mmCIF file of C-alpha atoms in Angstrom:
data_model
loop_
_atom_site.group_PDB
_atom_site.id
_atom_site.type_symbol
_atom_site.label_atom_id
_atom_site.label_comp_id
_atom_site.label_asym_id
_atom_site.label_seq_id
_atom_site.Cartn_x
_atom_site.Cartn_y
_atom_site.Cartn_z
ATOM 1 C CA UNK A 446 -38.015 55.040 4.111
ATOM 2 C CA UNK A 447 -36.087 56.252 1.073
ATOM 3 C CA UNK A 448 -37.507 58.892 -1.225
ATOM 4 C CA UNK A 449 -38.966 57.482 -4.402
ATOM 5 C CA UNK A 450 -36.512 57.566 -7.275
ATOM 6 C CA UNK A 451 -37.238 60.358 -9.751
ATOM 7 C CA UNK A 452 -36.787 59.543 -13.424
ATOM 8 C CA UNK A 453 -36.130 61.976 -16.249
ATOM 9 C CA UNK A 454 -38.966 61.346 -18.732
ATOM 10 C CA UNK A 455 -36.690 62.075 -21.699
ATOM 11 C CA UNK A 456 -34.529 58.940 -21.467
ATOM 12 C CA UNK A 457 -35.120 55.218 -20.831
ATOM 13 C CA UNK A 458 -35.603 54.225 -17.203
ATOM 14 C CA UNK A 459 -33.268 51.247 -17.599
ATOM 15 C CA UNK A 460 -30.415 53.538 -18.726
ATOM 16 C CA UNK A 461 -31.037 55.897 -15.810
ATOM 17 C CA UNK A 462 -31.093 52.995 -13.361
ATOM 18 C CA UNK A 463 -27.867 51.621 -14.828
ATOM 19 C CA UNK A 464 -26.228 55.052 -14.477
ATOM 20 C CA UNK A 465 -27.251 55.319 -10.817
ATOM 21 C CA UNK A 466 -26.119 51.778 -10.046
ATOM 22 C CA UNK A 467 -22.831 52.418 -11.843
ATOM 23 C CA UNK A 468 -22.328 55.526 -9.704
ATOM 24 C CA UNK A 469 -22.949 53.482 -6.546
ATOM 25 C CA UNK A 470 -20.474 50.835 -7.682
ATOM 26 C CA UNK A 471 -17.746 53.313 -8.667
ATOM 27 C CA UNK A 472 -17.933 55.279 -5.392
ATOM 28 C CA UNK A 473 -17.806 52.052 -3.367
ATOM 29 C CA UNK A 474 -21.352 52.165 -2.044
ATOM 30 C CA UNK A 475 -21.713 48.712 -3.636
ATOM 31 C CA UNK A 476 -18.338 46.985 -3.057
ATOM 32 C CA UNK A 477 -17.039 43.984 -5.031
ATOM 33 C CA UNK A 478 -19.195 40.858 -4.637
ATOM 34 C CA UNK A 479 -22.152 42.947 -3.376
ATOM 35 C CA UNK A 480 -25.320 41.200 -4.611
ATOM 36 C CA UNK A 481 -27.549 42.994 -7.098
ATOM 37 C CA UNK A 482 -31.110 41.714 -6.683
ATOM 38 C CA UNK A 483 -33.611 42.486 -9.431
ATOM 39 C CA UNK A 484 -36.473 42.216 -6.948
ATOM 40 C CA UNK A 485 -34.919 44.941 -4.785
ATOM 41 C CA UNK A 486 -34.297 47.142 -7.824
ATOM 42 C CA UNK A 487 -37.959 46.770 -8.812
ATOM 43 C CA UNK A 488 -39.025 47.856 -5.321
ATOM 44 C CA UNK A 489 -36.513 50.684 -4.918
ATOM 45 C CA UNK A 490 -36.959 52.233 -8.355
ATOM 46 C CA UNK A 491 -40.645 51.387 -8.774
ATOM 47 C CA UNK A 492 -40.179 49.768 -12.189
ATOM 48 C CA UNK A 493 -41.186 46.569 -13.959
ATOM 49 C CA UNK A 494 -38.933 43.531 -13.647
ATOM 50 C CA UNK A 495 -38.023 43.789 -17.349
ATOM 51 C CA UNK A 496 -36.718 47.328 -16.785
ATOM 52 C CA UNK A 497 -34.540 46.088 -13.924
ATOM 53 C CA UNK A 498 -33.268 43.265 -16.177
ATOM 54 C CA UNK A 499 -32.325 45.763 -18.877
ATOM 55 C CA UNK A 500 -30.433 47.875 -16.331
ATOM 56 C CA UNK A 501 -28.463 44.869 -15.081
ATOM 57 C CA UNK A 502 -27.753 43.835 -18.670
ATOM 58 C CA UNK A 503 -26.184 47.265 -19.277
ATOM 59 C CA UNK A 504 -24.009 46.865 -16.170
ATOM 60 C CA UNK A 505 -22.999 43.344 -17.231
ATOM 61 C CA UNK A 506 -22.019 44.610 -20.705
ATOM 62 C CA UNK A 507 -19.832 47.264 -19.044
ATOM 63 C CA UNK A 508 -18.146 44.630 -16.884
ATOM 64 C CA UNK A 509 -19.405 46.188 -13.646
ATOM 65 C CA UNK A 510 -21.358 43.125 -12.542
ATOM 66 C CA UNK A 511 -21.248 39.408 -13.267
ATOM 67 C CA UNK A 512 -23.938 36.773 -13.007
ATOM 68 C CA UNK A 513 -23.590 33.267 -11.638
ATOM 69 C CA UNK A 514 -26.333 30.973 -12.878
ATOM 70 C CA UNK A 515 -28.584 29.927 -10.024
ATOM 71 C CA UNK A 516 -27.003 32.426 -7.608
ATOM 72 C CA UNK A 517 -27.593 35.918 -8.981
ATOM 73 C CA UNK A 518 -25.636 39.009 -9.984
ATOM 74 C CA UNK A 519 -22.744 40.553 -8.083
ATOM 75 C CA UNK A 520 -20.483 43.583 -8.349
ATOM 76 C CA UNK A 521 -17.243 42.770 -10.173
ATOM 77 C CA UNK A 522 -13.754 43.666 -8.960
ATOM 78 C CA UNK A 523 -12.697 47.101 -10.252
ATOM 79 C CA UNK A 524 -9.942 45.468 -12.337
ATOM 80 C CA UNK A 525 -12.713 43.803 -14.404
ATOM 81 C CA UNK A 526 -14.660 46.987 -15.165
ATOM 82 C CA UNK A 527 -14.853 47.968 -18.795
ATOM 83 C CA UNK A 528 -13.779 51.542 -19.406
#
Protein backbone atom coordinates (compact mmCIF):
# COMPACT_ATOMS: atom_id res chain seq x y z
CA UNK A 1 0.00 0.00 0.00
CA UNK A 2 1.26 3.46 -0.91
CA UNK A 3 2.12 6.00 1.76
CA UNK A 4 -0.57 8.59 2.27
CA UNK A 5 0.08 11.76 0.31
CA UNK A 6 1.38 14.59 2.48
CA UNK A 7 0.06 18.06 1.72
CA UNK A 8 1.70 21.37 2.54
CA UNK A 9 -0.90 23.25 4.62
CA UNK A 10 0.17 26.60 3.16
CA UNK A 11 -1.21 26.08 -0.37
CA UNK A 12 -4.40 24.65 -1.90
CA UNK A 13 -4.58 20.87 -2.10
CA UNK A 14 -5.89 21.01 -5.67
CA UNK A 15 -2.80 22.97 -6.80
CA UNK A 16 -0.49 20.51 -5.05
CA UNK A 17 -2.29 17.56 -6.62
CA UNK A 18 -2.08 19.19 -10.05
CA UNK A 19 1.66 19.75 -9.57
CA UNK A 20 2.24 16.11 -8.63
CA UNK A 21 0.12 14.83 -11.51
CA UNK A 22 1.93 17.18 -13.89
CA UNK A 23 5.25 15.79 -12.66
CA UNK A 24 4.02 12.23 -13.31
CA UNK A 25 2.88 13.18 -16.80
CA UNK A 26 6.09 15.02 -17.73
CA UNK A 27 8.40 12.20 -16.56
CA UNK A 28 6.32 9.62 -18.46
CA UNK A 29 4.88 7.84 -15.44
CA UNK A 30 1.48 8.66 -16.99
CA UNK A 31 1.98 8.26 -20.77
CA UNK A 32 -0.27 9.78 -23.46
CA UNK A 33 -3.86 8.47 -23.35
CA UNK A 34 -3.39 7.22 -19.75
CA UNK A 35 -6.78 7.62 -18.02
CA UNK A 36 -7.08 10.05 -15.13
CA UNK A 37 -9.89 8.88 -12.85
CA UNK A 38 -11.24 11.33 -10.28
CA UNK A 39 -12.35 8.45 -8.07
CA UNK A 40 -8.79 7.11 -7.93
CA UNK A 41 -7.40 10.58 -7.20
CA UNK A 42 -9.86 10.93 -4.32
CA UNK A 43 -8.69 7.60 -2.89
CA UNK A 44 -4.96 8.13 -3.47
CA UNK A 45 -4.77 11.70 -2.20
CA UNK A 46 -7.49 11.40 0.45
CA UNK A 47 -9.40 14.47 -0.77
CA UNK A 48 -12.97 15.41 -1.63
CA UNK A 49 -14.19 14.85 -5.17
CA UNK A 50 -14.41 18.62 -5.73
CA UNK A 51 -10.70 18.95 -4.92
CA UNK A 52 -9.87 16.26 -7.47
CA UNK A 53 -12.06 18.08 -10.03
CA UNK A 54 -10.18 21.32 -9.42
CA UNK A 55 -6.85 19.54 -9.90
CA UNK A 56 -7.97 18.03 -13.21
CA UNK A 57 -9.31 21.41 -14.31
CA UNK A 58 -5.84 22.90 -13.75
CA UNK A 59 -4.27 20.12 -15.85
CA UNK A 60 -6.88 20.61 -18.59
CA UNK A 61 -6.17 24.37 -18.66
CA UNK A 62 -2.46 23.60 -19.09
CA UNK A 63 -3.20 21.24 -21.97
CA UNK A 64 -1.80 18.22 -20.12
CA UNK A 65 -5.06 16.26 -20.17
CA UNK A 66 -8.21 16.26 -22.27
CA UNK A 67 -11.71 15.10 -21.44
CA UNK A 68 -14.06 13.14 -23.66
CA UNK A 69 -17.67 13.49 -22.58
CA UNK A 70 -19.01 10.19 -21.31
CA UNK A 71 -15.55 8.57 -21.32
CA UNK A 72 -13.34 10.49 -18.91
CA UNK A 73 -10.04 12.35 -18.86
CA UNK A 74 -6.80 11.23 -20.48
CA UNK A 75 -3.21 12.41 -20.73
CA UNK A 76 -2.62 14.50 -23.85
CA UNK A 77 0.24 14.01 -26.32
CA UNK A 78 3.28 16.08 -25.32
CA UNK A 79 2.88 18.19 -28.48
CA UNK A 80 -0.43 19.46 -27.02
CA UNK A 81 0.96 20.54 -23.65
CA UNK A 82 0.78 24.22 -22.89
CA UNK A 83 4.12 25.67 -21.84
